[in-house]
Coordinates of C-alpha atoms in Angstrom, one line a residue:
X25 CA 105.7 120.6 131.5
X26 CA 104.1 117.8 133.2
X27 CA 100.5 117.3 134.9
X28 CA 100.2 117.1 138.5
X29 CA 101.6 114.5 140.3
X30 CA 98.8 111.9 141.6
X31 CA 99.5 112.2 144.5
X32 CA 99.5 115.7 145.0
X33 CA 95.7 116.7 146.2
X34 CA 92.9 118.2 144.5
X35 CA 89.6 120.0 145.7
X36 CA 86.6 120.3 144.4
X37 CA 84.4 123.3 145.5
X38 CA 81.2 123.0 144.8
X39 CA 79.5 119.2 145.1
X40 CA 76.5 119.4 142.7
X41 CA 76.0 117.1 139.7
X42 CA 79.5 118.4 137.8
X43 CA 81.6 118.9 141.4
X44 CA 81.0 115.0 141.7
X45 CA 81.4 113.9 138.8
X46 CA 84.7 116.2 138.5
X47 CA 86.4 114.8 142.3
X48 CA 85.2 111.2 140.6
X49 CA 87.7 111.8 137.8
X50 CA 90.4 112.7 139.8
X51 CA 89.8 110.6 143.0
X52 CA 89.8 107.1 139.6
X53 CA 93.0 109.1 138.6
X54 CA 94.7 108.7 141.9
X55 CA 94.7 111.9 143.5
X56 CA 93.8 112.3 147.1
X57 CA 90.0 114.9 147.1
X58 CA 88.8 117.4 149.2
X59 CA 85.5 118.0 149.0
X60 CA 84.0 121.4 149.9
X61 CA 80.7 123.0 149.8
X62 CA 79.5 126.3 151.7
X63 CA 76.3 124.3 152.5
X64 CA 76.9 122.4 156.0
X65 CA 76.4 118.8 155.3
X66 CA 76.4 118.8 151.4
X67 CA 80.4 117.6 151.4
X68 CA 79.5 114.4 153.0
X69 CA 76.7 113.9 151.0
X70 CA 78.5 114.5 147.9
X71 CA 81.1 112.0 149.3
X72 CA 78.7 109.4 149.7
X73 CA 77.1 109.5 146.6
X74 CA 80.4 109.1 144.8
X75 CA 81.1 106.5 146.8
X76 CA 77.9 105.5 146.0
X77 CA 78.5 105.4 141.9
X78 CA 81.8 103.6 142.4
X79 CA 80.1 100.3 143.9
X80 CA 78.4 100.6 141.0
X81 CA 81.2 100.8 138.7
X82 CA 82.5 97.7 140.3
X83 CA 79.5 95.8 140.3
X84 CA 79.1 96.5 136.3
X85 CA 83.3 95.2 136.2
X86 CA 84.7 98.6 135.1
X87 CA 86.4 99.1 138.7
X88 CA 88.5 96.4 140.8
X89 CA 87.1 96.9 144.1
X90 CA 90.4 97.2 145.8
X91 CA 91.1 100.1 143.8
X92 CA 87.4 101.5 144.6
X93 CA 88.4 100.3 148.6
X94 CA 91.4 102.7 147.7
X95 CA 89.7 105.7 145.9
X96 CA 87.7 106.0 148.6
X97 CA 89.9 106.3 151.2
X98 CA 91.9 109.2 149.4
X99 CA 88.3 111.1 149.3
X100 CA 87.8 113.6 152.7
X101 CA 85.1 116.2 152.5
X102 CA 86.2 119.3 154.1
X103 CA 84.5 121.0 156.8
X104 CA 86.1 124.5 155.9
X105 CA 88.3 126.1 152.8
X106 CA 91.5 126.0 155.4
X107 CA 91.6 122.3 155.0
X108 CA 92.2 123.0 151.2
X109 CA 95.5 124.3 151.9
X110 CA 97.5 121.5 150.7
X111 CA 96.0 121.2 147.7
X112 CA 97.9 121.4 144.3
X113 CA 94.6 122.6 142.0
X114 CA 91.1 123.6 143.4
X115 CA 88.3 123.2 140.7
X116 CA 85.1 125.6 141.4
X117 CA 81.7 124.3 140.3
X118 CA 79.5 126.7 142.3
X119 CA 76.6 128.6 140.7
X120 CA 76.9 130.7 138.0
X121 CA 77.9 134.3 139.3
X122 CA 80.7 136.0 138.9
X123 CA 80.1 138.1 142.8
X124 CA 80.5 134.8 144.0
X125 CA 83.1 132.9 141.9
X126 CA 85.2 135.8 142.6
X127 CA 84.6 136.2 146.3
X128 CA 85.6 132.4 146.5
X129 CA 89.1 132.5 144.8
X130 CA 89.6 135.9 147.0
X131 CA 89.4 133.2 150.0
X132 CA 91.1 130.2 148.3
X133 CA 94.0 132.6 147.6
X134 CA 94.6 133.5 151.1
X135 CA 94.9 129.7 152.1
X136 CA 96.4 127.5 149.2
X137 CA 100.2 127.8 148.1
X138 CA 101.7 130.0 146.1
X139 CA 102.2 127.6 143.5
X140 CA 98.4 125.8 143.5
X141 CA 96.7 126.0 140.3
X142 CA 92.8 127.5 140.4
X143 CA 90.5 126.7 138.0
X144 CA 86.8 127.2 137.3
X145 CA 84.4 125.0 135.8
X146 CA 82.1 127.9 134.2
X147 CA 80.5 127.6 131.2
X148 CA 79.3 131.0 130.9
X149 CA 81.8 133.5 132.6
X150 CA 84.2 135.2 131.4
X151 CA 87.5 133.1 132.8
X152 CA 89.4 136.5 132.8
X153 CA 86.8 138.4 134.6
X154 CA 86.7 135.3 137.6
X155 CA 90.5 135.9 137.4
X156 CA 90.2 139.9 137.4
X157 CA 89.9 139.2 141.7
X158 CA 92.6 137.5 142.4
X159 CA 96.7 138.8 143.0
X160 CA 98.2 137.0 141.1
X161 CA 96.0 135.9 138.1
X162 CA 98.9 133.8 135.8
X163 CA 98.0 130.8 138.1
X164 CA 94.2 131.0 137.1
X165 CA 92.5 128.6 134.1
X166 CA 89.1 127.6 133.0
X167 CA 88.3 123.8 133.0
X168 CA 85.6 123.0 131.6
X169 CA 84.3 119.6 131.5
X170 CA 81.1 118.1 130.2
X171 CA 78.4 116.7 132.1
X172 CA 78.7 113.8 132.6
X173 CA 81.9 114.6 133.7
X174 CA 83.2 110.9 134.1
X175 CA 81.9 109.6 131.0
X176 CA 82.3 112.6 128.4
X177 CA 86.2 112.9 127.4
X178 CA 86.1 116.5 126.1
X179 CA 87.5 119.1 128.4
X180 CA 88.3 122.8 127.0
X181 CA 91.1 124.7 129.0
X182 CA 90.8 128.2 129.0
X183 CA 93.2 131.0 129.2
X184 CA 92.3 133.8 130.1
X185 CA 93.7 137.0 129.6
X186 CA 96.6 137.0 131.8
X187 CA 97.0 133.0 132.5
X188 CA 100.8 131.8 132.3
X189 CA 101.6 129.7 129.8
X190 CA 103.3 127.0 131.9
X191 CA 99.7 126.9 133.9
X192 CA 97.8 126.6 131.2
X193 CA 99.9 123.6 130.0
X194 CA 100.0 122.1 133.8
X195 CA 96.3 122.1 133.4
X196 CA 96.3 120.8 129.5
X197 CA 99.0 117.9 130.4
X198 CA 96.5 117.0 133.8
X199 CA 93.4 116.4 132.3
X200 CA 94.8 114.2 129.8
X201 CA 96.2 112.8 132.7
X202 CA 93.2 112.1 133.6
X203 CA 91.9 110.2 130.9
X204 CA 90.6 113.3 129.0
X205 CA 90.8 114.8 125.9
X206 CA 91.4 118.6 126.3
X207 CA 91.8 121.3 124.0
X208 CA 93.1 124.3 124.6
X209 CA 90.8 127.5 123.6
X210 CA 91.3 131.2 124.0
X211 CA 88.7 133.0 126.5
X212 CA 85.9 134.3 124.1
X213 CA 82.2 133.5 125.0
X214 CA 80.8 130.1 124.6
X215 CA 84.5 128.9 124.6
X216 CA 84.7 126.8 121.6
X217 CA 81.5 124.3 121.6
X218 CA 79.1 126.6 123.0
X219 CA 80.0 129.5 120.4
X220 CA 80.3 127.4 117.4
X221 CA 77.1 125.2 118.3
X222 CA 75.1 127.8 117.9
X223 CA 73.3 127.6 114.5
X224 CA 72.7 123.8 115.4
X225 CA 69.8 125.5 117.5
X226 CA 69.2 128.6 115.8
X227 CA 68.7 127.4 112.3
X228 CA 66.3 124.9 113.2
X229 CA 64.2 127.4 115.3
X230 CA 64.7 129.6 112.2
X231 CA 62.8 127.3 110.0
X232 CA 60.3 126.6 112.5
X233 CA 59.8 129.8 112.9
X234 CA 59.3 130.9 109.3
X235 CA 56.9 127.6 109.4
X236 CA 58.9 125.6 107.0
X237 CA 58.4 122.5 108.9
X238 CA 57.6 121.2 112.3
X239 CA 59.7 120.2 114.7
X240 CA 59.3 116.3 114.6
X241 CA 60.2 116.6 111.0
X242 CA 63.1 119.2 111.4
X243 CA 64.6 116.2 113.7
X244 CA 64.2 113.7 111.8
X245 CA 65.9 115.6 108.8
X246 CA 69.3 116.4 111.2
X247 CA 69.3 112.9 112.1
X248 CA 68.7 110.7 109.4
X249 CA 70.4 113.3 107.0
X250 CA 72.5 115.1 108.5
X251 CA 73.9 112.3 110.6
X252 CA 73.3 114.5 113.7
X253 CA 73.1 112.0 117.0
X254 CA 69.7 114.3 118.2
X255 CA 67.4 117.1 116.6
X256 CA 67.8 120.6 118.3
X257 CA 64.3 120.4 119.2
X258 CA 64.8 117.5 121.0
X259 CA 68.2 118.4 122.6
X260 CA 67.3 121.2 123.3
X261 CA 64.2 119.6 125.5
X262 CA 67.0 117.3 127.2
X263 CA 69.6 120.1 128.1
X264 CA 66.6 121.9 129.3
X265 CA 64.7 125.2 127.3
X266 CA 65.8 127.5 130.5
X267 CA 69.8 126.3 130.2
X268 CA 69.9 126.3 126.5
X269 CA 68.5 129.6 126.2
X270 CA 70.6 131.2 128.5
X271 CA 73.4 129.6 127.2
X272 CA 72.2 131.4 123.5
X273 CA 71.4 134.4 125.8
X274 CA 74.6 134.9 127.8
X275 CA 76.7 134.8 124.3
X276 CA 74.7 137.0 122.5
X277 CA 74.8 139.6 125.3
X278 CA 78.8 139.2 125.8
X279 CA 79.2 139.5 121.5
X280 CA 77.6 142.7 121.9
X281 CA 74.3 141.4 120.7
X282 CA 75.8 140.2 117.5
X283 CA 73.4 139.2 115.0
X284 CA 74.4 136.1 114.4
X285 CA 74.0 134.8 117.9
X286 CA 70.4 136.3 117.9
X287 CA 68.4 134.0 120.6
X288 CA 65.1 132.5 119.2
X289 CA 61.9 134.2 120.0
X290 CA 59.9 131.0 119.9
X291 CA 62.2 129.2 122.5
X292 CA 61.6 132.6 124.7
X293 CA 58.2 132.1 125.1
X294 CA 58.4 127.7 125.5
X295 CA 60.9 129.2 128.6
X296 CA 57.9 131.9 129.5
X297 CA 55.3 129.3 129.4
X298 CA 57.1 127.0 131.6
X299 CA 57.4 124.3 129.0
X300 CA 61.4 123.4 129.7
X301 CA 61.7 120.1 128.6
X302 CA 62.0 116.9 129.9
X303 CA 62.2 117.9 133.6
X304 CA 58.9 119.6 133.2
X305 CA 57.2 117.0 131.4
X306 CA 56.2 119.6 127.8
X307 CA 58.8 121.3 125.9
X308 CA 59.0 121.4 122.4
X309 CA 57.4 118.1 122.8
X310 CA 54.8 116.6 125.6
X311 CA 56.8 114.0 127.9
X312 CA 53.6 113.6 129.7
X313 CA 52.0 109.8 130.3
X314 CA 49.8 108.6 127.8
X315 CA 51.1 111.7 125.2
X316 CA 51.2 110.4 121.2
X317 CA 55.0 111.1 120.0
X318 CA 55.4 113.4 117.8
X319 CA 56.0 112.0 114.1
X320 CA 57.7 113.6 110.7
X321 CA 56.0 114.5 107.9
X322 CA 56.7 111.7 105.6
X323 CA 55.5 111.7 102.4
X324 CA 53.0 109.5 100.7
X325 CA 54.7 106.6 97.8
X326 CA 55.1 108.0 94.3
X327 CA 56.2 106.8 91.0
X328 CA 60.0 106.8 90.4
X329 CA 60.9 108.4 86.9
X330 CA 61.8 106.3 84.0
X331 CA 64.9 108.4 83.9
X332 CA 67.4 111.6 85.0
X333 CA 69.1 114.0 83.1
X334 CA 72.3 115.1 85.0
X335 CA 74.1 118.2 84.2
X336 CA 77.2 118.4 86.0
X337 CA 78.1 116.4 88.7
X338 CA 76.3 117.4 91.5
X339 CA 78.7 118.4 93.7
X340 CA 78.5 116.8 97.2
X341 CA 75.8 115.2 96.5
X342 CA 77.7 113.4 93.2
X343 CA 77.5 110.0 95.1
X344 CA 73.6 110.2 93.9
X345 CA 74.1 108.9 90.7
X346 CA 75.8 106.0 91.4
X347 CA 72.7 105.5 94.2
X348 CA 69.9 106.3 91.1
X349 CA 71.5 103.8 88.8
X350 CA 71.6 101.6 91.2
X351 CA 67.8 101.1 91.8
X352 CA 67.6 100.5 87.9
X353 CA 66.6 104.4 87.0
X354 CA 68.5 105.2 83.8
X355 CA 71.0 108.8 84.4
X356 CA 71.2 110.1 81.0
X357 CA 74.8 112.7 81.7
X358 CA 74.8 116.0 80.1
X359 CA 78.5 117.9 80.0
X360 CA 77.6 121.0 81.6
X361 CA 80.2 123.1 83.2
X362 CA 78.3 124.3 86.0
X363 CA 76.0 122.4 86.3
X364 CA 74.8 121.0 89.2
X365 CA 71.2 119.7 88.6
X366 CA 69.0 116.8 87.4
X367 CA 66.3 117.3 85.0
X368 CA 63.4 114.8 85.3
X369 CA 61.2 113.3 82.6
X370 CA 58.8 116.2 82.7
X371 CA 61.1 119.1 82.5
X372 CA 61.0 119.9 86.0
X373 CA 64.3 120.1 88.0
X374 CA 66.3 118.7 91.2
X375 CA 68.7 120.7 92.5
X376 CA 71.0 120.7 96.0
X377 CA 70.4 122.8 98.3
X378 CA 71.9 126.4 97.8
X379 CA 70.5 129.2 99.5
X380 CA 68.2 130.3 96.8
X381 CA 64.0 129.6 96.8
X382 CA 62.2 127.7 94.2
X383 CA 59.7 130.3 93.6
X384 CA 62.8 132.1 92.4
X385 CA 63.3 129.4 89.2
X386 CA 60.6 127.8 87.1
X387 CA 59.6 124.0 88.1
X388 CA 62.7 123.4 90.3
X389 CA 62.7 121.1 93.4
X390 CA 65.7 121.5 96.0
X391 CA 67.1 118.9 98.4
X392 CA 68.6 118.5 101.1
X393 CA 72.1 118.0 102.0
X394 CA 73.4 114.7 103.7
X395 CA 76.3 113.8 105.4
X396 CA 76.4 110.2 103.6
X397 CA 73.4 110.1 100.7
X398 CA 74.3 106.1 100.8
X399 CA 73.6 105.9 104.0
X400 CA 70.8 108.9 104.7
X401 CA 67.4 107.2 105.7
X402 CA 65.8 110.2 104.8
X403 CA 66.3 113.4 102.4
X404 CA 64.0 116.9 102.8
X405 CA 62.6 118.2 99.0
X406 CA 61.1 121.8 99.4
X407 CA 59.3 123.0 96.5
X408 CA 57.2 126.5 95.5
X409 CA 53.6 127.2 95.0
X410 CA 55.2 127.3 91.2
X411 CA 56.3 124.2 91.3
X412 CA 54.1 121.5 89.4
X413 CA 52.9 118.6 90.9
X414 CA 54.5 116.5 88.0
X415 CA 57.9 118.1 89.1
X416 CA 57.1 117.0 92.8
X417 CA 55.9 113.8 92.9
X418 CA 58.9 112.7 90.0
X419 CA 61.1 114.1 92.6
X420 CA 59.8 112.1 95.6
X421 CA 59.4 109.1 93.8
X422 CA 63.1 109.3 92.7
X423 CA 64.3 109.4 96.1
X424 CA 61.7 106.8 97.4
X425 CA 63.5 104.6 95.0
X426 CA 66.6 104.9 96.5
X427 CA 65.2 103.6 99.8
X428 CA 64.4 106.7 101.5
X429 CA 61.6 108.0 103.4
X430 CA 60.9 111.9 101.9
X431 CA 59.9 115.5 104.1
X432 CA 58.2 117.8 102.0
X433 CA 59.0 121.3 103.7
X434 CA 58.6 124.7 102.6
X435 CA 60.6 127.1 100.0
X436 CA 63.5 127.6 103.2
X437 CA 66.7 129.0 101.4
X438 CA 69.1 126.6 102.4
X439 CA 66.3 123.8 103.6
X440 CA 67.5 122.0 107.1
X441 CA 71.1 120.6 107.0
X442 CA 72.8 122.6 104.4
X443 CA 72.5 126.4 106.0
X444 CA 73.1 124.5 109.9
X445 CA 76.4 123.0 108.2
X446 CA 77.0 125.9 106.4
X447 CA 76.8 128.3 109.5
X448 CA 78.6 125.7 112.1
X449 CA 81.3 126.2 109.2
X450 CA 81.4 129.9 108.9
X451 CA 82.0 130.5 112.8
X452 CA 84.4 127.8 113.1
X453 CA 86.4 129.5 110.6
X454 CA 85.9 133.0 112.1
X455 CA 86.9 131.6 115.6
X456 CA 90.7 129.8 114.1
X457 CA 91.1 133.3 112.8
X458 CA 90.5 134.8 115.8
X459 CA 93.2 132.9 117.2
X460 CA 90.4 130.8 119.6
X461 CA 91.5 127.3 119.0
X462 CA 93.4 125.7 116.7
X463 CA 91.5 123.7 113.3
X464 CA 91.9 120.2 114.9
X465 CA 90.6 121.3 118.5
X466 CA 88.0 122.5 117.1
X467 CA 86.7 119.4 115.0
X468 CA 87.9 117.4 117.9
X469 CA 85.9 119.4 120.4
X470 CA 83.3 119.2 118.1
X471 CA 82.8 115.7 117.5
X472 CA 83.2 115.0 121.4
X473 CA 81.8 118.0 122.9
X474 CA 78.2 117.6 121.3
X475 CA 78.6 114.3 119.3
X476 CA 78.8 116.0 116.2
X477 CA 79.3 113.5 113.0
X478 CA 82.2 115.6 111.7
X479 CA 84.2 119.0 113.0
X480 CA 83.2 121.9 110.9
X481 CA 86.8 121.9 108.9
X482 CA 86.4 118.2 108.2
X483 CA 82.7 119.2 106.7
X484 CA 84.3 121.6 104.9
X485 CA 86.8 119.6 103.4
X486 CA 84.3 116.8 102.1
X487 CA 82.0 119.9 100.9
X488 CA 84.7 121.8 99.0
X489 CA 86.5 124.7 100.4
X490 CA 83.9 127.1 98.4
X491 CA 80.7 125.8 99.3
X492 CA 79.8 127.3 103.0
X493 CA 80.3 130.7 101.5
X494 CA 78.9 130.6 98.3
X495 CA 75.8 129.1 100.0
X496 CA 75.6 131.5 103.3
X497 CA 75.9 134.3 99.8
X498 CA 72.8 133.4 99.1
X499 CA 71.3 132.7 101.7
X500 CA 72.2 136.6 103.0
X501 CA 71.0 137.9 99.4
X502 CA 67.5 136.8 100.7
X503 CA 67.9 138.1 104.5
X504 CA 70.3 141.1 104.4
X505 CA 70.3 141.3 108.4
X506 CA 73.9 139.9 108.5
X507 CA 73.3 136.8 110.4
X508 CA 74.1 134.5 107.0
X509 CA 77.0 137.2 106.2
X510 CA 80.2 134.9 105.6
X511 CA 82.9 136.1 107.8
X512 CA 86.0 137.5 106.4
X513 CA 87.9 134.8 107.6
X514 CA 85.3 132.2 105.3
X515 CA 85.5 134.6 102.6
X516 CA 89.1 135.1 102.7
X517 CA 89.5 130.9 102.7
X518 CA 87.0 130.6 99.9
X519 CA 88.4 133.4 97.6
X520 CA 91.9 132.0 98.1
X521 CA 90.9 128.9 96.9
X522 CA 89.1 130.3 94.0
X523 CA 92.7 131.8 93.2
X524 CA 94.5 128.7 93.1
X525 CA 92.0 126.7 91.7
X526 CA 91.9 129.2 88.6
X527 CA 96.0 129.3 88.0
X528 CA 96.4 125.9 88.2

């Protein structure tokens, strides 16, 4: 099965910000586009502005401007959904209800051809429930693209309940057609980026919340740690607090209220204030002119210990040593089973990130995890009331050593990075045994969909097959809610290991 032909036509209902930028990808791929919009006037708008961004393409050389001369004669905005009829797929990106989505296709269906493929852009709807209107549903798919939709290459195709096969794949094979990089996903809520991206927000507002750090310094941490492109908080204040949360909102209420996709009381009432982000000038932080940005807590310079006692290896973070030795710190290695730690000079300890709290242990210091500890800029420590100062400032100074800048945060089981990866991990698993998406769509739609630095299996692979659920154990010994319950499917994949790694 093949995409559409290019010269076959495609509409575009719906000429907002994604509408556009969707009839822009298909008019650059060659396809004739119809342009509709049940406001008089907004079609030809719509085709103007397009028009509009493809001078600009050619004036920046990424266009020939015969072939913009030849785009733009394929494009026609349409004065009524009859002049769709010869259309080979119609793409809806009208607003978000499912009265109206449906009401639409009820019309499209009573013009286009029997064999024209329908799709919806939604982000939010179920694609089966769109379908649920129509007579003949097999012909019906979710396309969802990204905004922007020209520049970001991720598309998920969704089939729902009853979509055919062969449109499914009509619909796979024409957006790569397009120059995009689908992957095919089952129809569950949030699809497969907006359910597993979850925790990215939700643990960060967690920690805020339980006023382990702020969020300048919870940013700072994903970034230069976790090799995230952006902090929630700051995402978050770009997507926009009213879109985000009803993203978080809208799967919550279709998994039943499921705790793990509880929404975040603190990013209610930014919404309630009218603090949204960006576009209203305050969110999570003030956009206004003349406002101070918002900086990380970075701690003060401290005195590197003499030496380190390792016992163990460490574990991810192993590539440490090599880093302390490195800055001329002598590791003094201890053969320890299990262990998984570094003693300093004054007895204290330094261990990764687990799940447990310091004020559990005496004189320990946990860190943070990192996606590359070579590469990290900075690296959080969190510490109890127990915890000597000795212990501390050792620890600090160690890591200064290495050429990073150090966030002292509170006793958070699991800190920043390690319970985000951690959960990002659990729900990718619990979503491939759910039969969502397959392991590589999801790391693919991952990485593109939201610029993550890995997908969650390839995380899980540099962690160790054990480490997400061992951790997210821990972490839901300390809050028995269930949110940091490892799914069966995580359990199942961790124990199995265990298995083999103990016969062989």
């Amino acid at each position: 099965m093949t995409g559409l032909d290019p010269s076959s036509a495609v509409a575009v209902v719906g000429t907002g910000t994604m509408g556009q930028g969707i009839a822009q990808v298909a008019l650059v791929a060659g396809h004739p586009v119809r342009l509709y919009d049940a406001v008089p006037g907004r079609a030809r708008e719509a085709a103007a502005a397009i028009g509009a961004r493809l001078d600009r393409l050619v004036e920046k050389d990424r266009l020939a401007a015969a072939d913009r001369d030849e785009a733009r004669a394929r494009l026609r905005p349409a004065e009524g959904i009859a002049d769709l009829a010869d259309c080979s797929l119609v793409v809806e990106a009208v607003v978000e209800r499912l009265d109206v989505k449906q009401e639409l296709f009820r019309q499209l269906e009573d013009v286009v051809g029997e064999d024209c493929l329908l799709a919806t852009n939604t982000s939010s709807l179920s694609v089966t429930a769109v379908a649920g209107a129509l007579r003949n549903p097999g012909r019906f798919v979710g396309l969802h693209f990204f905004n922007p939709a020209p520049l970001l290459p991720l598309v998920e195709v969704v089939s729902g309940y009853a979509t055919d096969v062969t449109s499914a794949t009509r619909a796979y094979e024409t957006a790569r057609a397009w120059g995009k990089t689908p992957v095919a996903c089952a129809d569950t809520p949030g699809f497969i980026v907006n359910r597993i991206a979850r925790p990215f927000y939700a643990e960060a507002f967690a920690v805020y919340e339980a006023q382990g750090a702020d969020p300048a310094t919870i940013d700072a941490v994903l970034r230069e740690s976790g090799g995230f492109r952006m902090g929630a908080f700051e995402l978050t204040d770009l997507i926009g607090q009213d879109v985000n949360e009803s993203v978080t909102h809208s799967v919550w209420q279709s998994f039943f209220q499921d705790v793990r996709f509880t929404p975040s009381l603190s990013q209610r009432r930014l919404v309630e204030s009218g603090r949204l982000g960006r576009k209203s000038g305050q969110g999570w932080y003030d956009y206004r002119e003349g406002a101070e940005p918002a900086e990380p807590h970075t701690a003060e310079k401290a005195r590197p210990p003499a030496y380190v006692v390792a016992e163990g290896n460490l574990g991810p973070a192993s590539e440490l040593l090599a880093l302390i030795r490195e800055a001329g710190i002598q590791v003094r290695e201890e053969d320890e089973d299990h262990g998984t730690r570094l003693v300093l000079p004054g007895g204290g300890q330094l261990a990764l990130a687990d799940g447990q709290t310091s004020v559990e242990f005496r004189d320990v210091v946990y860190f943070d995890l990192a996606l590359d500890y070579r590469k990290a800029t900075r690296v959080a420590l969190a510490s109890s009331q127990d915890t000597s100062p000795q212990t501390m400032n050792e620890a600090v100074g160690l890591f200064q050593a290495l050429g990073k800048d150090v966030s002292v945060i509170g006793d958070v089981p699991g800190m920043i990075v390690a319970r985000t990866v951690a959960r990002i991990v659990d729900l990718a698993h619990d979503a491939v045994a759910k039969g969502v998406a397959t392991e590589e769509d999801v790391d693919t739609a991952m990485r593109l969909g939201v610029n993550y630095p890995l997908g969650p299996f390839e995380w899980s692979r540099r962690l160790g097959r054990t480490w997400a659920c061992a951790l997210l154990d821990d972490l839901h010994e300390r809050d028995p809610s269930g949110r940091y319950a490892p799914s069966l499917a995580l359990y199942r994949h961790s124990y199995a290991t265990e298995k083999r790694e103990g016969a062989s």
